[in-house]
Amino acid sequence: MRRITLLVLVMLLLVPHQVIAAPVSSSELLENSDYYDQKMVEFEGEVVGDVMVRGKNAWVPVSDGENTLSVWMPVAFAKKIKYIGRYQVRGDKVWVKGIFYKSCPEHGGSLDIHAQSFRVLEPGYEVTIPLDMSRLFTVVILGILTAALILVNHYLGRGYYF
Amino acid sequence: MRQRKLKLDILLIFYYAALIIMGLGATMLVPAVVALGFREWNTALDFVIAILLSFLTGNIFLLFVPQEIRKLKLSWLHGMVAVTVAWFVGMIIGAVPYYLSGFYGSFLDAAFDVMSGLTTTGLTLVQDLDHVPYGINMWRHLLTFIGGQGVVVLALSFLFRDISGAFKLYVGEAKEEQILPNTRNTARVIWIISVIYLFVGTVVFWLIGMVIGLSPLRAFFHGLWVFMAAWSTGGFAPQSQNIMYYHSVLYELACFFFITVGSFNFALHYNVFRGNYREVWRNMEIITFFTTFSLLFLVVACGLAKLGVYTGFSEVFRKGFFHVLSAHTGTGFMTIYSSQFHGWSELAISGLLVAMLLGGSACSTAGGFKALRVGIIWHTLLREVKRLISPESAIIAEKFHHIRDVLLEERHVRGAMLTVLLYIVTFVITAIIGTACGFPLYDAAFEAASATANVGLSIGVTTPAMPAVLKVVYIFVMWAGRLEFMAVLAGVAFIFEAVRRR
Amino acid sequence: MAENRSTKRLFQGKTVFLGIIVELGVVVVLVFSGIIVSWLVTW
């Protein structure tokens, strides 16, 4: 069993990876993971969450709007990322080219992409969401109503105090 | 006269429900403060709206309940109906900030997520989770944490001055174990144990989070949230990739610890924390859990390794062991994508399905049949076998150890078998409804087990695009399973009682 | 069990600490058995 695994690994290293041109969507990768397994793929999406540096490499979650995939890349690539997508932040849109693993032997069987080339396509930006006046208005109205009712309950002797 | 009695009962139910609803509303202060801290103004306002709504609703209920009625004794039946009303109204109010945040497709989706959180299931319909504000994430995980300990337990320990009907409310949430003679103290013990673990767990996840490359602030909140979901065997996580997001063995090991102890009985925690360490190795629930878990993991591991899904040791351990433990404790943490379950062999999936249905310990945060009942049924089988091989006149006494030695009685057997039967029937019906909505039996059964036993693993059925009927069915099933069908039976009994009186 | 003490004095730091260690022990045994099974099936 061990020997076969080793043989397969050696073969994989010797045979050039089949290249699949043009970016594929995350759903396409997940649904046809057997087909894409250990092949070179291109993937585009927004960087979200956190860039987690582990030694010389880093985990970068990239979301194409359908799913988020983890990309394992050298720190040198990850350093180019300026904006990480969160609430009120649109992350950098990036392009990666690398080997797709359905169950990566290096990372405990997780589905991931090991990036070999990387590019920031569009820089991210901060999104400021202005204070919503209708919400504020609702709060005021509800506040008045609740306060009034608590007072009514108090005078009727039907209040409850914690 | 009868008509008047019914009216009194209903008023009393509304009185207790009002208190629980206001208690739940008050807890929204936590996410509101977090939202303010991160300058998420609109999110904070959403929570204020929901808090005000809860107090408004509560006070409308109170308006109709005169003081003299409040002193009346609550019956078992009405305690459970009060819990039911509180859960329903609580679900609606809890869904308000979700819906207003704009991250949910409809109000039904938001309500689904509240129910999933409160029942510690972990199935989710949130969209674009990776961009969700801190406040909303805080609320998702806080709901799970509160749900794990019990909404009633929370209200009991901090809010109620007069607790005449307390125990009945407490039992209404499927926590029949009275750890201390006084219900209020029992509720407090549950919270003290949870808060001790909250502290330990958050620190552990925080440290690991910083080691694996999160910033200290992010590591803290991720740690807090993941702990809340783990301890409550909930299964939510702050990012859409769930636990896979972290790509860390350390994080997974910490998850193993907290989801396992989270599925332990609170009476066991109490005894162990008081110095009765030997209880851990003697307790029937632990032994049952250990046995069923080992057998099911063997099944799943064979299903994964021998049929070529995962061939390496680390893959079988990190994917196989993780998901079996996640299923058996009723957590629902995942380190693979939902659709990847389709790549698992059917042997592995059937192992997971059984693990989900079996569930954790009684009087814990977990769902499913519960190890206590599985153990009791096992002892009943033993007793029957013994009866067959001994002379007819012999009296067979079967004992089991749970905190103390207990003689197996008919009432234990009846209770255990009835509840397990109800779980199985619910599971089957839910699976059939799933197939009626057009999903393959395989997927429908998996998701039905996950919803019925409050697990939260998903094979891909639970998406915002699924039929609304199925969402409603899952909401109902999660709720019924969490309250161990007692509330459903009580509701039916109450309606029956009301109709008969007319 | 039945003593009527306030919940504040229910737990002592030392027994709680040891209690958590004991519960950790259970999980360690569980994980260890998992490692053995994983190792056996992939061997």
mmCIF file of C-alpha atoms in Angstrom, chain B residues 118-327:
data_model
loop_
_atom_site.group_PDB
_atom_site.id
_atom_site.type_symbol
_atom_site.label_atom_id
_atom_site.label_comp_id
_atom_site.label_asym_id
_atom_site.label_seq_id
_atom_site.Cartn_x
_atom_site.Cartn_y
_atom_site.Cartn_z
ATOM 1 C CA LEU B 118 -31.604 27.577 20.027
ATOM 2 C CA THR B 119 -31.932 23.830 19.480
ATOM 3 C CA THR B 120 -28.120 23.621 19.040
ATOM 4 C CA THR B 121 -28.575 22.044 15.638
ATOM 5 C CA GLY B 122 -26.273 24.068 13.426
ATOM 6 C CA LEU B 123 -27.960 23.836 10.037
ATOM 7 C CA THR B 124 -27.821 27.320 8.577
ATOM 8 C CA LEU B 125 -29.434 29.342 5.807
ATOM 9 C CA VAL B 126 -27.287 32.450 6.179
ATOM 10 C CA GLN B 127 -25.971 33.874 2.926
ATOM 11 C CA ASP B 128 -22.516 35.317 2.375
ATOM 12 C CA LEU B 129 -21.425 34.338 5.890
ATOM 13 C CA ASP B 130 -17.889 35.576 5.226
ATOM 14 C CA HIS B 131 -19.140 39.187 5.190
ATOM 15 C CA VAL B 132 -21.447 38.985 8.217
ATOM 16 C CA PRO B 133 -20.992 41.697 10.898
ATOM 17 C CA TYR B 134 -19.493 40.814 14.276
ATOM 18 C CA GLY B 135 -22.791 41.591 15.999
ATOM 19 C CA ILE B 136 -24.725 39.053 13.952
ATOM 20 C CA ASN B 137 -22.064 36.399 14.453
ATOM 21 C CA MET B 138 -22.136 37.107 18.186
ATOM 22 C CA TRP B 139 -25.901 36.603 18.219
ATOM 23 C CA ARG B 140 -25.721 33.379 16.210
ATOM 24 C CA HIS B 141 -23.274 31.839 18.649
ATOM 25 C CA LEU B 142 -24.836 33.313 21.763
ATOM 26 C CA LEU B 143 -28.176 31.807 20.720
ATOM 27 C CA THR B 144 -26.488 28.419 20.436
ATOM 28 C CA PHE B 145 -24.844 28.861 23.821
ATOM 29 C CA ILE B 146 -28.109 29.855 25.497
ATOM 30 C CA GLY B 147 -29.974 27.099 23.689
ATOM 31 C CA GLY B 148 -27.483 24.508 24.902
ATOM 32 C CA GLN B 149 -28.004 25.374 28.559
ATOM 33 C CA GLY B 150 -31.699 26.031 27.997
ATOM 34 C CA VAL B 151 -33.633 29.263 27.653
ATOM 35 C CA VAL B 152 -35.618 28.348 30.740
ATOM 36 C CA VAL B 153 -32.480 27.542 32.694
ATOM 37 C CA LEU B 154 -31.221 31.023 31.876
ATOM 38 C CA ALA B 155 -34.437 32.691 32.888
ATOM 39 C CA LEU B 156 -34.599 30.613 36.066
ATOM 40 C CA SER B 157 -31.120 31.409 37.240
ATOM 41 C CA PHE B 158 -31.165 35.157 36.750
ATOM 42 C CA LEU B 159 -34.670 36.479 36.408
ATOM 43 C CA PHE B 160 -37.361 34.802 38.391
ATOM 44 C CA ARG B 161 -38.006 35.991 41.920
ATOM 45 C CA ASP B 162 -40.953 33.710 42.488
ATOM 46 C CA ILE B 163 -40.317 30.235 41.281
ATOM 47 C CA SER B 164 -43.437 28.293 42.161
ATOM 48 C CA GLY B 165 -43.615 26.729 38.723
ATOM 49 C CA ALA B 166 -39.905 26.631 38.069
ATOM 50 C CA PHE B 167 -39.284 22.908 37.992
ATOM 51 C CA LYS B 168 -42.107 22.344 35.578
ATOM 52 C CA LEU B 169 -40.693 24.881 33.171
ATOM 53 C CA TYR B 170 -37.257 23.361 33.562
ATOM 54 C CA VAL B 171 -38.492 19.873 32.761
ATOM 55 C CA GLY B 172 -40.313 21.305 29.761
ATOM 56 C CA GLU B 173 -36.907 21.780 28.162
ATOM 57 C CA ALA B 174 -36.001 18.107 28.477
ATOM 58 C CA LYS B 175 -33.700 18.501 31.435
ATOM 59 C CA GLU B 176 -35.363 16.154 33.899
ATOM 60 C CA GLU B 177 -32.208 15.637 35.920
ATOM 61 C CA GLN B 178 -32.490 17.557 39.160
ATOM 62 C CA ILE B 179 -28.895 17.978 40.237
ATOM 63 C CA LEU B 180 -29.767 19.792 43.470
ATOM 64 C CA PRO B 181 -33.044 19.641 45.366
ATOM 65 C CA ASN B 182 -33.768 23.265 44.504
ATOM 66 C CA THR B 183 -34.542 23.945 40.855
ATOM 67 C CA ARG B 184 -33.111 27.409 40.918
ATOM 68 C CA ASN B 185 -29.826 26.079 42.268
ATOM 69 C CA THR B 186 -29.841 23.318 39.671
ATOM 70 C CA ALA B 187 -30.219 25.941 36.973
ATOM 71 C CA ARG B 188 -27.375 27.912 38.528
ATOM 72 C CA VAL B 189 -25.118 24.866 38.686
ATOM 73 C CA ILE B 190 -25.667 24.338 34.967
ATOM 74 C CA TRP B 191 -24.662 27.922 34.282
ATOM 75 C CA ILE B 192 -21.666 27.862 36.611
ATOM 76 C CA ILE B 193 -20.316 24.736 34.903
ATOM 77 C CA SER B 194 -20.891 26.293 31.482
ATOM 78 C CA VAL B 195 -19.221 29.546 32.452
ATOM 79 C CA ILE B 196 -16.183 27.740 33.917
ATOM 80 C CA TYR B 197 -15.821 25.928 30.615
ATOM 81 C CA LEU B 198 -16.548 29.114 28.663
ATOM 82 C CA PHE B 199 -13.540 30.698 30.301
ATOM 83 C CA VAL B 200 -11.246 27.689 29.815
ATOM 84 C CA GLY B 201 -12.434 27.078 26.260
ATOM 85 C CA THR B 202 -12.183 30.649 25.073
ATOM 86 C CA VAL B 203 -8.636 30.957 26.398
ATOM 87 C CA VAL B 204 -7.604 27.666 24.765
ATOM 88 C CA PHE B 205 -9.094 28.586 21.370
ATOM 89 C CA TRP B 206 -7.750 32.127 21.646
ATOM 90 C CA LEU B 207 -4.179 30.906 22.188
ATOM 91 C CA ILE B 208 -4.451 28.330 19.388
ATOM 92 C CA GLY B 209 -5.990 30.987 17.144
ATOM 93 C CA MET B 210 -2.995 33.260 17.615
ATOM 94 C CA VAL B 211 -0.590 30.355 16.983
ATOM 95 C CA ILE B 212 -2.276 29.511 13.662
ATOM 96 C CA GLY B 213 -2.013 33.064 12.373
ATOM 97 C CA LEU B 214 -5.129 34.979 13.393
ATOM 98 C CA SER B 215 -4.734 38.472 14.804
ATOM 99 C CA PRO B 216 -5.251 38.587 18.613
ATOM 100 C CA LEU B 217 -8.645 40.313 18.338
ATOM 101 C CA ARG B 218 -9.919 38.001 15.615
ATOM 102 C CA ALA B 219 -8.516 34.974 17.455
ATOM 103 C CA PHE B 220 -10.415 36.022 20.576
ATOM 104 C CA PHE B 221 -13.779 36.328 18.863
ATOM 105 C CA HIS B 222 -13.270 33.207 16.771
ATOM 106 C CA GLY B 223 -12.260 31.380 19.945
ATOM 107 C CA LEU B 224 -15.286 32.598 21.862
ATOM 108 C CA TRP B 225 -17.665 31.693 19.049
ATOM 109 C CA VAL B 226 -16.171 28.329 18.189
ATOM 110 C CA PHE B 227 -16.160 27.445 21.878
ATOM 111 C CA MET B 228 -19.812 28.443 22.259
ATOM 112 C CA ALA B 229 -20.736 26.296 19.279
ATOM 113 C CA ALA B 230 -18.564 23.404 20.461
ATOM 114 C CA TRP B 231 -19.696 23.344 24.093
ATOM 115 C CA SER B 232 -23.346 23.611 23.110
ATOM 116 C CA THR B 233 -22.740 20.939 20.477
ATOM 117 C CA GLY B 234 -24.172 23.536 18.120
ATOM 118 C CA GLY B 235 -22.115 23.469 14.982
ATOM 119 C CA PHE B 236 -22.183 27.076 13.840
ATOM 120 C CA ALA B 237 -18.870 28.687 12.965
ATOM 121 C CA PRO B 238 -18.021 32.278 12.084
ATOM 122 C CA GLN B 239 -16.900 31.508 8.533
ATOM 123 C CA SER B 240 -18.601 29.680 5.700
ATOM 124 C CA GLN B 241 -15.962 26.949 5.646
ATOM 125 C CA ASN B 242 -16.823 25.997 9.212
ATOM 126 C CA ILE B 243 -13.863 24.378 11.036
ATOM 127 C CA MET B 244 -12.002 23.624 7.813
ATOM 128 C CA TYR B 245 -11.343 27.361 7.619
ATOM 129 C CA TYR B 246 -8.589 27.034 10.222
ATOM 130 C CA HIS B 247 -6.689 24.145 8.609
ATOM 131 C CA SER B 248 -5.228 23.266 11.957
ATOM 132 C CA VAL B 249 -4.785 19.986 13.821
ATOM 133 C CA LEU B 250 -4.583 21.904 17.105
ATOM 134 C CA TYR B 251 -7.922 23.597 16.514
ATOM 135 C CA GLU B 252 -9.476 20.252 15.635
ATOM 136 C CA LEU B 253 -8.044 18.595 18.761
ATOM 137 C CA ALA B 254 -9.465 21.379 20.921
ATOM 138 C CA CYS B 255 -12.799 20.844 19.163
ATOM 139 C CA PHE B 256 -12.621 17.122 20.005
ATOM 140 C CA PHE B 257 -12.246 17.987 23.665
ATOM 141 C CA PHE B 258 -14.967 20.588 23.947
ATOM 142 C CA ILE B 259 -17.580 18.838 21.828
ATOM 143 C CA THR B 260 -17.073 15.632 23.795
ATOM 144 C CA VAL B 261 -17.323 17.214 27.242
ATOM 145 C CA GLY B 262 -20.180 19.335 25.911
ATOM 146 C CA SER B 263 -22.125 16.160 25.221
ATOM 147 C CA PHE B 264 -21.670 14.942 28.830
ATOM 148 C CA ASN B 265 -24.506 15.031 31.333
ATOM 149 C CA PHE B 266 -24.526 18.093 33.609
ATOM 150 C CA ALA B 267 -25.031 15.801 36.599
ATOM 151 C CA LEU B 268 -21.790 14.069 35.641
ATOM 152 C CA HIS B 269 -19.928 17.396 35.370
ATOM 153 C CA TYR B 270 -21.313 18.372 38.738
ATOM 154 C CA ASN B 271 -20.115 15.171 40.392
ATOM 155 C CA VAL B 272 -16.704 15.276 38.758
ATOM 156 C CA PHE B 273 -16.237 18.947 39.669
ATOM 157 C CA ARG B 274 -17.099 18.089 43.250
ATOM 158 C CA GLY B 275 -14.277 15.554 43.409
ATOM 159 C CA ASN B 276 -16.083 12.351 42.475
ATOM 160 C CA TYR B 277 -13.594 11.536 39.695
ATOM 161 C CA ARG B 278 -14.290 7.818 39.561
ATOM 162 C CA GLU B 279 -17.798 8.537 38.274
ATOM 163 C CA VAL B 280 -16.316 9.178 34.842
ATOM 164 C CA TRP B 281 -15.241 5.583 34.394
ATOM 165 C CA ARG B 282 -18.286 4.008 35.977
ATOM 166 C CA ASN B 283 -21.050 6.096 34.438
ATOM 167 C CA MET B 284 -23.270 4.103 32.123
ATOM 168 C CA GLU B 285 -23.634 6.984 29.692
ATOM 169 C CA ILE B 286 -19.886 7.319 29.219
ATOM 170 C CA ILE B 287 -19.504 3.568 28.739
ATOM 171 C CA THR B 288 -22.410 3.481 26.271
ATOM 172 C CA PHE B 289 -21.076 6.483 24.368
ATOM 173 C CA PHE B 290 -17.610 4.985 24.239
ATOM 174 C CA THR B 291 -18.887 1.649 22.960
ATOM 175 C CA THR B 292 -21.236 2.953 20.290
ATOM 176 C CA PHE B 293 -18.702 5.558 19.211
ATOM 177 C CA SER B 294 -15.875 3.033 18.804
ATOM 178 C CA LEU B 295 -18.068 0.646 16.824
ATOM 179 C CA LEU B 296 -19.413 3.379 14.555
ATOM 180 C CA PHE B 297 -15.994 4.864 13.976
ATOM 181 C CA LEU B 298 -14.749 1.426 12.976
ATOM 182 C CA VAL B 299 -17.618 1.218 10.467
ATOM 183 C CA VAL B 300 -16.944 4.677 9.053
ATOM 184 C CA ALA B 301 -13.166 4.178 9.004
ATOM 185 C CA CYS B 302 -13.600 0.944 7.053
ATOM 186 C CA GLY B 303 -16.072 2.689 4.778
ATOM 187 C CA LEU B 304 -13.537 5.412 4.075
ATOM 188 C CA ALA B 305 -10.293 3.480 3.906
ATOM 189 C CA LYS B 306 -11.282 0.172 2.366
ATOM 190 C CA LEU B 307 -13.421 1.747 -0.302
ATOM 191 C CA GLY B 308 -10.736 4.258 -1.217
ATOM 192 C CA VAL B 309 -12.267 7.584 -0.161
ATOM 193 C CA TYR B 310 -9.330 8.440 2.067
ATOM 194 C CA THR B 311 -6.320 6.187 2.080
ATOM 195 C CA GLY B 312 -3.803 7.847 4.380
ATOM 196 C CA PHE B 313 -3.790 7.653 8.163
ATOM 197 C CA SER B 314 -4.032 11.391 8.705
ATOM 198 C CA GLU B 315 -6.953 11.754 6.280
ATOM 199 C CA VAL B 316 -8.959 8.951 7.893
ATOM 200 C CA PHE B 317 -8.294 10.390 11.330
ATOM 201 C CA ARG B 318 -8.808 14.067 10.566
ATOM 202 C CA LYS B 319 -11.850 13.585 8.333
ATOM 203 C CA GLY B 320 -13.321 10.296 9.573
ATOM 204 C CA PHE B 321 -12.818 10.655 13.313
ATOM 205 C CA PHE B 322 -13.735 14.325 13.246
ATOM 206 C CA HIS B 323 -17.063 13.797 11.528
ATOM 207 C CA VAL B 324 -18.058 10.712 13.504
ATOM 208 C CA LEU B 325 -17.377 12.559 16.764
ATOM 209 C CA SER B 326 -19.148 15.631 15.432
ATOM 210 C CA ALA B 327 -22.141 13.469 14.475
#
